[in-house]
PDB file of C-alpha atoms in Angstrom:
ATOM      1  CA  MET A  53      21.111  44.470 -39.818  1.00 50.00           C
ATOM      2  CA  ALA A  54      17.538  43.853 -38.756  1.00 57.00           C
ATOM      3  CA  ILE A  55      16.389  40.259 -38.319  1.00 61.00           C
ATOM      4  CA  ASN A  56      13.576  39.221 -40.603  1.00 59.00           C
ATOM      5  CA  THR A  57      11.140  37.632 -38.172  1.00 58.00           C
ATOM      6  CA  ASP A  58       8.738  36.704 -40.959  1.00 62.00           C
ATOM      7  CA  LYS A  59      11.027  34.037 -42.397  1.00 64.00           C
ATOM      8  CA  ASN A  60      10.266  30.377 -41.734  1.00 68.00           C
ATOM      9  CA  SER A  61      13.833  29.763 -40.668  1.00 71.00           C
ATOM     10  CA  TYR A  62      13.483  32.340 -37.877  1.00 66.00           C
ATOM     11  CA  THR A  63      10.292  30.684 -36.620  1.00 73.00           C
ATOM     12  CA  ILE A  64      11.947  27.255 -36.586  1.00 77.00           C
ATOM     13  CA  LEU A  65      15.070  28.492 -34.804  1.00 77.00           C
ATOM     14  CA  PHE A  66      12.984  30.374 -32.249  1.00 74.00           C
ATOM     15  CA  ALA A  67      10.865  27.291 -31.560  1.00 79.00           C
ATOM     16  CA  VAL A  68      13.974  25.106 -31.157  1.00 81.00           C
ATOM     17  CA  ALA A  69      15.539  27.626 -28.785  1.00 80.00           C
ATOM     18  CA  MET A  70      12.379  27.778 -26.658  1.00 82.00           C
ATOM     19  CA  VAL A  71      12.181  23.991 -26.479  1.00 83.00           C
ATOM     20  CA  LEU A  72      15.801  23.824 -25.322  1.00 80.00           C
ATOM     21  CA  VAL A  73      15.329  26.553 -22.726  1.00 79.00           C
ATOM     22  CA  VAL A  74      12.062  25.173 -21.342  1.00 80.00           C
ATOM     23  CA  GLY A  75      13.384  21.606 -21.398  1.00 76.00           C
ATOM     24  CA  SER A  76      16.482  22.647 -19.493  1.00 75.00           C
ATOM     25  CA  LEU A  77      14.387  24.493 -16.905  1.00 74.00           C
ATOM     26  CA  LEU A  78      12.087  21.506 -16.434  1.00 74.00           C
ATOM     27  CA  ALA A  79      15.035  19.112 -16.087  1.00 70.00           C
ATOM     28  CA  PHE A  80      16.667  21.420 -13.531  1.00 67.00           C
ATOM     29  CA  THR A  81      13.413  21.753 -11.584  1.00 66.00           C
ATOM     30  CA  ALA A  82      12.835  17.997 -11.570  1.00 60.00           C
ATOM     31  CA  SER A  83      16.385  17.358 -10.415  1.00 64.00           C
ATOM     32  CA  SER A  84      16.108  20.000  -7.680  1.00 64.00           C
ATOM     33  CA  LEU A  85      12.806  18.616  -6.392  1.00 52.00           C
ATOM     34  CA  LYS A  86      13.829  14.953  -6.472  1.00 64.00           C
ATOM     35  CA  PRO A  87      15.040  14.841  -2.838  1.00 63.00           C
ATOM     36  CA  GLN A  88      11.792  16.468  -1.654  1.00 65.00           C
ATOM     37  CA  ILE A  89       9.698  14.060  -3.737  1.00 71.00           C
ATOM     38  CA  LYS A  90      11.534  11.112  -2.186  1.00 82.00           C
ATOM     39  CA  GLU A  91      11.035  12.556   1.278  1.00 86.00           C
ATOM     40  CA  ASN A  92       7.317  13.043   0.640  1.00 87.00           C
ATOM     41  CA  GLU A  93       7.063   9.442  -0.558  1.00 89.00           C
ATOM     42  CA  ARG A  94       8.798   8.219   2.593  1.00 89.00           C
ATOM     43  CA  MET A  95       6.494  10.193   4.892  1.00 93.00           C
ATOM     44  CA  GLU A  96       3.352   9.145   3.017  1.00 94.00           C
ATOM     45  CA  LYS A  97       4.212   5.441   3.216  1.00 95.00           C
ATOM     46  CA  GLN A  98       4.931   5.726   6.938  1.00 96.00           C
ATOM     47  CA  GLN A  99       1.685   7.631   7.541  1.00 96.00           C
ATOM     48  CA  ASN A 100      -0.324   4.989   5.667  1.00 96.00           C
ATOM     49  CA  ILE A 101       1.262   2.091   7.566  1.00 97.00           C
ATOM     50  CA  LEU A 102       0.650   3.841  10.886  1.00 97.00           C
ATOM     51  CA  TYR A 103      -2.962   4.541   9.910  1.00 96.00           C
ATOM     52  CA  ALA A 104      -3.592   0.835   9.245  1.00 96.00           C
ATOM     53  CA  LEU A 105      -2.017   0.112  12.621  1.00 96.00           C
ATOM     54  CA  GLY A 106      -4.450   2.544  14.249  1.00 93.00           C
ATOM     55  CA  ILE A 107      -1.942   5.328  14.868  1.00 94.00           C
ATOM     56  CA  ASN A 108      -3.514   8.566  13.637  1.00 91.00           C
ATOM     57  CA  GLU A 109      -4.912  11.903  14.747  1.00 90.00           C
ATOM     58  CA  ASN A 110      -8.576  11.186  13.983  1.00 88.00           C
ATOM     59  CA  GLU A 111     -11.200  13.144  15.877  1.00 83.00           C
ATOM     60  CA  GLY A 112     -14.960  12.878  15.557  1.00 75.00           C
ATOM     61  CA  ALA A 113     -16.879  10.237  13.667  1.00 72.00           C
ATOM     62  CA  GLY A 114     -15.792  10.583  10.083  1.00 74.00           C
ATOM     63  CA  ASP A 115     -12.604  12.565   9.549  1.00 78.00           C
ATOM     64  CA  ILE A 116      -9.258  11.077   8.567  1.00 86.00           C
ATOM     65  CA  ALA A 117      -6.166  12.702  10.021  1.00 89.00           C
ATOM     66  CA  PHE A 118      -2.733  11.199   9.561  1.00 91.00           C
ATOM     67  CA  VAL A 119       0.146  11.560  11.957  1.00 92.00           C
ATOM     68  CA  SER A 120       1.755  14.910  11.128  1.00 94.00           C
ATOM     69  CA  THR A 121       4.792  15.041   8.868  1.00 92.00           C
ATOM     70  CA  LYS A 122       6.800  16.483  11.754  1.00 93.00           C
ATOM     71  CA  GLU A 123       6.096  13.493  13.968  1.00 94.00           C
ATOM     72  CA  VAL A 124       5.733  10.643  11.490  1.00 94.00           C
ATOM     73  CA  ALA A 125       9.373   9.471  11.514  1.00 94.00           C
ATOM     74  CA  ASP A 126       9.512   9.297  15.314  1.00 95.00           C
ATOM     75  CA  LYS A 127       6.114   7.609  15.604  1.00 95.00           C
ATOM     76  CA  PHE A 128       7.013   5.111  12.904  1.00 95.00           C
ATOM     77  CA  SER A 129      10.182   4.159  14.781  1.00 94.00           C
ATOM     78  CA  ALA A 130       8.306   3.975  18.080  1.00 95.00           C
ATOM     79  CA  ASN A 131       5.336   1.927  16.852  1.00 96.00           C
ATOM     80  CA  VAL A 132       6.761  -0.277  14.106  1.00 96.00           C
ATOM     81  CA  SER A 133       8.927  -2.646  16.089  1.00 95.00           C
ATOM     82  CA  GLU A 134      10.209  -4.712  13.168  1.00 96.00           C
ATOM     83  CA  GLN A 135      10.307  -4.721   9.374  1.00 96.00           C
ATOM     84  CA  LEU A 136      10.565  -8.048   7.582  1.00 97.00           C
ATOM     85  CA  VAL A 137      10.871  -8.927   3.904  1.00 97.00           C
ATOM     86  CA  LEU A 138       9.599 -12.294   2.718  1.00 97.00           C
ATOM     87  CA  GLU A 139      10.865 -13.611  -0.577  1.00 97.00           C
ATOM     88  CA  SER A 140       8.069 -15.511  -2.282  1.00 96.00           C
ATOM     89  CA  LYS A 141       7.895 -17.672  -5.383  1.00 95.00           C
ATOM     90  CA  ASP A 142       5.105 -19.904  -6.670  1.00 92.00           C
ATOM     91  CA  GLY A 143       3.109 -19.307  -3.504  1.00 90.00           C
ATOM     92  CA  GLU A 144       5.896 -20.373  -1.162  1.00 94.00           C
ATOM     93  CA  ILE A 145       8.048 -18.302   1.196  1.00 95.00           C
ATOM     94  CA  ILE A 146      11.623 -19.180   0.253  1.00 95.00           C
ATOM     95  CA  ARG A 147      13.440 -16.695   2.476  1.00 95.00           C
ATOM     96  CA  LYS A 148      12.726 -14.364   5.403  1.00 96.00           C
ATOM     97  CA  MET A 149      14.942 -11.289   5.832  1.00 97.00           C
ATOM     98  CA  THR A 150      15.270  -8.631   8.490  1.00 96.00           C
ATOM     99  CA  ARG A 151      15.243  -4.985   7.520  1.00 96.00           C
ATOM    100  CA  GLN A 152      19.031  -4.789   7.790  1.00 96.00           C
ATOM    101  CA  GLU A 153      19.623  -7.933   5.757  1.00 97.00           C
ATOM    102  CA  PHE A 154      17.408  -6.610   2.986  1.00 96.00           C
ATOM    103  CA  MET A 155      19.017  -3.160   3.001  1.00 95.00           C
ATOM    104  CA  ASP A 156      22.559  -4.533   3.032  1.00 96.00           C
ATOM    105  CA  SER A 157      21.973  -6.884   0.103  1.00 94.00           C
ATOM    106  CA  LYS A 158      23.249  -6.039  -3.376  1.00 90.00           C
ATOM    107  CA  GLU A 159      20.836  -8.401  -5.112  1.00 90.00           C
ATOM    108  CA  GLU A 160      18.414  -7.112  -7.732  1.00 88.00           C
ATOM    109  CA  GLY A 161      15.438  -5.299  -6.225  1.00 87.00           C
ATOM    110  CA  MET A 162      16.962  -5.066  -2.741  1.00 94.00           C
ATOM    111  CA  GLY A 163      19.041  -2.521  -0.846  1.00 94.00           C
ATOM    112  CA  ILE A 164      16.226  -0.128   0.118  1.00 94.00           C
ATOM    113  CA  GLU A 165      14.000   0.438   3.138  1.00 94.00           C
ATOM    114  CA  PRO A 166      11.323  -2.287   3.172  1.00 95.00           C
ATOM    115  CA  TYR A 167       8.499   0.267   3.341  1.00 93.00           C
ATOM    116  CA  LEU A 168       9.719   1.748   0.039  1.00 94.00           C
ATOM    117  CA  ILE A 169       9.335  -1.548  -1.835  1.00 95.00           C
ATOM    118  CA  ASP A 170       7.224  -0.911  -4.939  1.00 95.00           C
ATOM    119  CA  VAL A 171       4.438  -3.501  -4.906  1.00 95.00           C
ATOM    120  CA  LYS A 172       3.699  -2.926  -8.595  1.00 96.00           C
ATOM    121  CA  LYS A 173       7.307  -3.763  -9.524  1.00 95.00           C
ATOM    122  CA  GLN A 174       7.136  -6.876  -7.373  1.00 96.00           C
ATOM    123  CA  GLN A 175       3.975  -7.988  -9.165  1.00 95.00           C
ATOM    124  CA  THR A 176       5.830  -7.536 -12.458  1.00 95.00           C
ATOM    125  CA  ARG A 177       8.733  -9.629 -11.150  1.00 94.00           C
ATOM    126  CA  ALA A 178       6.322 -12.439 -10.348  1.00 94.00           C
ATOM    127  CA  LYS A 179       4.786 -12.271 -13.848  1.00 94.00           C
ATOM    128  CA  GLU A 180       8.302 -12.604 -15.273  1.00 95.00           C
ATOM    129  CA  GLY A 181       8.807 -15.822 -13.289  1.00 94.00           C
ATOM    130  CA  LYS A 182      11.096 -14.215 -10.696  1.00 94.00           C
ATOM    131  CA  SER A 183      10.686 -14.290  -6.942  1.00 95.00           C
ATOM    132  CA  ARG A 184       9.009 -11.267  -5.399  1.00 95.00           C
ATOM    133  CA  PHE A 185       9.656  -9.417  -2.151  1.00 97.00           C
ATOM    134  CA  LEU A 186       6.800  -9.027   0.332  1.00 97.00           C
ATOM    135  CA  PRO A 187       7.307  -6.376   3.022  1.00 97.00           C
ATOM    136  CA  LEU A 188       5.704  -6.970   6.410  1.00 98.00           C
ATOM    137  CA  PHE A 189       5.641  -4.510   9.303  1.00 98.00           C
ATOM    138  CA  LEU A 190       5.161  -5.482  12.941  1.00 97.00           C
ATOM    139  CA  GLY A 191       3.491  -3.284  15.519  1.00 97.00           C
ATOM    140  CA  LYS A 192       1.341  -3.536  18.649  1.00 95.00           C
ATOM    141  CA  GLN A 193      -2.364  -3.171  19.418  1.00 94.00           C
ATOM    142  CA  ASP A 194      -3.470  -3.778  23.007  1.00 91.00           C
ATOM    143  CA  ASP A 195      -0.055  -5.333  23.706  1.00 91.00           C
ATOM    144  CA  LYS A 196      -0.563  -7.909  20.943  1.00 95.00           C
ATOM    145  CA  THR A 197       1.524  -8.145  17.786  1.00 96.00           C
ATOM    146  CA  VAL A 198      -0.110  -6.914  14.591  1.00 97.00           C
ATOM    147  CA  TYR A 199       1.272  -7.462  11.084  1.00 98.00           C
ATOM    148  CA  ILE A 200       0.777  -4.831   8.368  1.00 98.00           C
ATOM    149  CA  ALA A 201       1.050  -5.823   4.700  1.00 98.00           C
ATOM    150  CA  PRO A 202       0.748  -3.708   1.522  1.00 97.00           C
ATOM    151  CA  ILE A 203      -1.646  -4.608  -1.295  1.00 97.00           C
ATOM    152  CA  ARG A 204      -2.155  -3.228  -4.801  1.00 97.00           C
ATOM    153  CA  GLY A 205      -4.727  -3.775  -7.535  1.00 97.00           C
ATOM    154  CA  LYS A 206      -6.870  -2.104 -10.183  1.00 97.00           C
ATOM    155  CA  GLY A 207     -10.068  -0.144  -9.765  1.00 96.00           C
ATOM    156  CA  LEU A 208     -12.391   1.186 -12.446  1.00 96.00           C
ATOM    157  CA  TRP A 209     -10.013   3.759 -13.927  1.00 96.00           C
ATOM    158  CA  ASP A 210      -6.575   3.265 -12.445  1.00 96.00           C
ATOM    159  CA  ALA A 211      -4.555   1.717  -9.638  1.00 97.00           C
ATOM    160  CA  ILE A 212      -5.864   1.185  -6.121  1.00 97.00           C
ATOM    161  CA  TRP A 213      -3.715   0.188  -3.157  1.00 97.00           C
ATOM    162  CA  GLY A 214      -3.579  -0.006   0.598  1.00 97.00           C
ATOM    163  CA  PHE A 215      -2.261  -1.541   3.798  1.00 98.00           C
ATOM    164  CA  VAL A 216      -4.012  -4.176   5.914  1.00 98.00           C
ATOM    165  CA  ALA A 217      -3.177  -4.914   9.546  1.00 98.00           C
ATOM    166  CA  LEU A 218      -3.718  -8.524  10.685  1.00 98.00           C
ATOM    167  CA  ASP A 219      -3.339 -10.531  13.865  1.00 96.00           C
ATOM    168  CA  GLU A 220      -1.696 -13.966  13.897  1.00 95.00           C
ATOM    169  CA  ASN A 221      -4.996 -15.597  12.819  1.00 95.00           C
ATOM    170  CA  MET A 222      -5.323 -13.273   9.815  1.00 97.00           C
ATOM    171  CA  VAL A 223      -8.173 -11.292  11.373  1.00 96.00           C
ATOM    172  CA  VAL A 224      -8.209  -7.673  10.167  1.00 97.00           C
ATOM    173  CA  LYS A 225      -7.147  -5.111  12.768  1.00 97.00           C
ATOM    174  CA  GLY A 226      -7.059  -2.052  10.533  1.00 96.00           C
ATOM    175  CA  THR A 227      -6.906  -0.893   6.924  1.00 97.00           C
ATOM    176  CA  PHE A 228      -5.927   1.995   4.732  1.00 96.00           C
ATOM    177  CA  PHE A 229      -7.023   2.293   1.083  1.00 97.00           C
ATOM    178  CA  ASP A 230      -6.215   4.867  -1.600  1.00 95.00           C
ATOM    179  CA  HIS A 231      -6.581   5.298  -5.345  1.00 96.00           C
ATOM    180  CA  ALA A 232      -5.087   7.073  -8.347  1.00 95.00           C
ATOM    181  CA  GLY A 233      -8.252   8.137 -10.176  1.00 94.00           C
ATOM    182  CA  GLU A 234     -11.537   6.570  -9.060  1.00 96.00           C
ATOM    183  CA  THR A 235     -14.799   8.438  -9.614  1.00 95.00           C
ATOM    184  CA  PRO A 236     -15.309  11.261  -7.065  1.00 95.00           C
ATOM    185  CA  GLY A 237     -18.119  10.481  -4.631  1.00 93.00           C
ATOM    186  CA  LEU A 238     -18.301   6.854  -5.776  1.00 94.00           C
ATOM    187  CA  GLY A 239     -15.185   4.678  -6.119  1.00 95.00           C
ATOM    188  CA  SER A 240     -13.080   7.377  -4.458  1.00 94.00           C
ATOM    189  CA  ASN A 241     -14.932   6.601  -1.231  1.00 95.00           C
ATOM    190  CA  ILE A 242     -12.666   3.613  -0.612  1.00 95.00           C
ATOM    191  CA  LYS A 243     -10.495   6.071   1.304  1.00 94.00           C
ATOM    192  CA  GLN A 244     -13.371   7.230   3.487  1.00 93.00           C
ATOM    193  CA  ARG A 245     -13.204   6.247   7.113  1.00 93.00           C
ATOM    194  CA  TYR A 246     -16.637   4.576   7.228  1.00 91.00           C
ATOM    195  CA  PHE A 247     -15.616   2.151   4.466  1.00 93.00           C
ATOM    196  CA  MET A 248     -12.188   1.329   5.864  1.00 94.00           C
ATOM    197  CA  ASP A 249     -13.572   0.820   9.375  1.00 92.00           C
ATOM    198  CA  ASP A 250     -16.000  -1.844   8.084  1.00 93.00           C
ATOM    199  CA  PHE A 251     -13.097  -4.253   7.589  1.00 95.00           C
ATOM    200  CA  TYR A 252     -12.096  -4.284  11.256  1.00 95.00           C
ATOM    201  CA  GLY A 253     -12.639  -7.755  12.709  1.00 95.00           C
ATOM    202  CA  GLU A 254     -13.266  -9.456   9.369  1.00 95.00           C
ATOM    203  CA  ARG A 255     -11.581 -12.823   8.898  1.00 95.00           C
ATOM    204  CA  LEU A 256      -9.487 -13.886   5.930  1.00 97.00           C
ATOM    205  CA  LEU A 257      -9.573 -17.587   6.855  1.00 96.00           C
ATOM    206  CA  THR A 258     -12.484 -19.973   7.224  1.00 94.00           C
ATOM    207  CA  GLU A 259     -12.919 -21.969  10.439  1.00 92.00           C
ATOM    208  CA  ALA A 260     -11.087 -24.797   8.692  1.00 93.00           C
ATOM    209  CA  GLY A 261      -8.110 -22.517   8.065  1.00 93.00           C
ATOM    210  CA  VAL A 262      -8.693 -22.111   4.328  1.00 95.00           C
ATOM    211  CA  PHE A 263      -7.900 -18.691   2.862  1.00 96.00           C
ATOM    212  CA  LYS A 264     -11.096 -17.035   1.581  1.00 96.00           C
ATOM    213  CA  GLY A 265     -10.442 -13.288   1.674  1.00 96.00           C
ATOM    214  CA  ILE A 266     -13.035 -10.537   2.077  1.00 95.00           C
ATOM    215  CA  LYS A 267     -15.573  -9.607  -0.582  1.00 95.00           C
ATOM    216  CA  VAL A 268     -16.942  -6.106  -1.042  1.00 94.00           C
ATOM    217  CA  ALA A 269     -20.454  -7.427  -1.620  1.00 90.00           C
ATOM    218  CA  LYS A 270     -23.418  -5.725  -3.221  1.00 85.00           C
ATOM    219  CA  GLY A 271     -26.557  -6.777  -1.355  1.00 77.00           C
ATOM    220  CA  ASN A 272     -24.623  -7.963   1.690  1.00 75.00           C
ATOM    221  CA  ASN A 273     -27.450  -6.526   3.837  1.00 72.00           C
ATOM    222  CA  ASP A 274     -25.215  -5.892   6.815  1.00 75.00           C
ATOM    223  CA  PRO A 275     -25.163  -2.060   6.938  1.00 73.00           C
ATOM    224  CA  LYS A 276     -23.700  -1.934  10.442  1.00 74.00           C
ATOM    225  CA  ASN A 277     -21.212  -4.672   9.532  1.00 76.00           C
ATOM    226  CA  GLU A 278     -22.052  -6.696  12.605  1.00 77.00           C
ATOM    227  CA  ARG A 279     -21.350 -10.080  10.986  1.00 82.00           C
ATOM    228  CA  LYS A 280     -17.605 -10.615  11.206  1.00 83.00           C
ATOM    229  CA  GLU A 281     -17.398 -14.192   9.970  1.00 83.00           C
ATOM    230  CA  ASP A 282     -19.168 -13.766   6.627  1.00 89.00           C
ATOM    231  CA  HIS A 283     -16.021 -12.721   4.731  1.00 90.00           C
ATOM    232  CA  ALA A 284     -17.887  -9.700   3.324  1.00 93.00           C
ATOM    233  CA  VAL A 285     -18.461  -5.984   3.810  1.00 93.00           C
ATOM    234  CA  ASP A 286     -21.156  -3.849   2.202  1.00 91.00           C
ATOM    235  CA  ALA A 287     -20.320  -2.420  -1.211  1.00 91.00           C
ATOM    236  CA  LEU A 288     -20.101   1.285  -1.963  1.00 91.00           C
ATOM    237  CA  ALA A 289     -23.067   2.670  -3.899  1.00 90.00           C
ATOM    238  CA  GLY A 290     -22.261   3.081  -7.580  1.00 92.00           C
ATOM    239  CA  ALA A 291     -18.761   1.636  -7.268  1.00 94.00           C
ATOM    240  CA  THR A 292     -19.124  -2.053  -8.122  1.00 94.00           C
ATOM    241  CA  ILE A 293     -15.930  -2.343 -10.185  1.00 96.00           C
ATOM    242  CA  THR A 294     -13.847  -0.472  -7.623  1.00 97.00           C
ATOM    243  CA  GLY A 295     -15.239  -2.731  -4.891  1.00 96.00           C
ATOM    244  CA  ASP A 296     -14.412  -5.797  -6.969  1.00 96.00           C
ATOM    245  CA  GLY A 297     -10.868  -4.438  -7.275  1.00 97.00           C
ATOM    246  CA  ILE A 298     -10.600  -4.204  -3.480  1.00 97.00           C
ATOM    247  CA  SER A 299     -11.851  -7.786  -3.106  1.00 97.00           C
ATOM    248  CA  THR A 300      -9.405  -9.064  -5.718  1.00 97.00           C
ATOM    249  CA  MET A 301      -6.310  -7.356  -4.368  1.00 96.00           C
ATOM    250  CA  ILE A 302      -7.074  -8.506  -0.808  1.00 97.00           C
ATOM    251  CA  LYS A 303      -7.444 -12.108  -1.932  1.00 96.00           C
ATOM    252  CA  LYS A 304      -4.552 -12.073  -4.401  1.00 96.00           C
ATOM    253  CA  ASP A 305      -1.935 -10.195  -2.369  1.00 97.00           C
ATOM    254  CA  LEU A 306      -2.688 -11.240   1.208  1.00 97.00           C
ATOM    255  CA  LYS A 307      -2.893 -14.917   0.283  1.00 97.00           C
ATOM    256  CA  LEU A 308       0.841 -14.721  -0.455  1.00 97.00           C
ATOM    257  CA  TYR A 309       1.465 -14.147   3.268  1.00 97.00           C
ATOM    258  CA  MET A 310      -0.474 -17.218   4.393  1.00 96.00           C
ATOM    259  CA  PRO A 311       2.590 -19.531   4.690  1.00 95.00           C
ATOM    260  CA  PHE A 312       4.143 -16.990   7.077  1.00 96.00           C
ATOM    261  CA  PHE A 313       1.062 -16.959   9.319  1.00 95.00           C
ATOM    262  CA  GLN A 314       0.792 -20.744   9.211  1.00 92.00           C
ATOM    263  CA  ASN A 315       4.366 -20.909  10.461  1.00 89.00           C
ATOM    264  CA  ILE A 316       3.578 -18.459  13.275  1.00 83.00           C
ATOM    265  CA  ASN A 317       0.679 -20.589  14.498  1.00 68.00           C
ATOM    266  CA  THR A 318       2.715 -23.782  14.185  1.00 68.00           C
ATOM    267  CA  ASN A 319       5.378 -22.267  16.440  1.00 64.00           C
ATOM    268  CA  LEU A 320       2.753 -20.981  18.888  1.00 55.00           C
ATOM    269  CA  ASN A 321       1.284 -24.441  19.192  1.00 50.00           C
TER     270      ASN A 321
END
């Protein structure tokens, strides 16, 4: 008996069948790709941390070239000497953990590699009144210890984030910035080398040791960024809100690490 394809019931059944088939295929594909997605996330985080540390394959004046995916794991192990996790609450560091201590813990939000800590989730924890975990990566520049911290904020359209490398006095030794959806040619330029390089040498603390941060300033009138104690870099043309987002996330997120750096300098003295 021939099937009457003009009936509404046939159309409905056909649509349901297609939804089930396509849904099953999508679920299978997502499940199959999950390990590769996780691996890509791992490599990207390591590349970004290394870039802030100054480990990259840049050539010429303006290109950005990350350590290759084939070499990133080895270079991360070779150049990141230590991974710490600081537990922070109400602006105070209440616990310092090694990488192994953090990975071995069964507490909520722990048990993973420190570099895979989701900063957005940690910000949510803090808003809920919980403690938050602050990853910190230690490396070397010119035989001196450098500390790399992640930051996350909001640009004009979506999330912006990055990594900032600091010495023990909270002077910037390198940066990496990225975004989810800033305007091409304007706010998206936060990930351009000329913008990121401007932060090198900028100070987060005043001479009196008060945390001030770094402002992406319109009208800073320092195009070559020669003034390193003004707590400012020149803004990107046409990207005021994105620049404000950079300024805010630097001040908000890096200030959380200040008790750690104060402790370092206390021990040094």
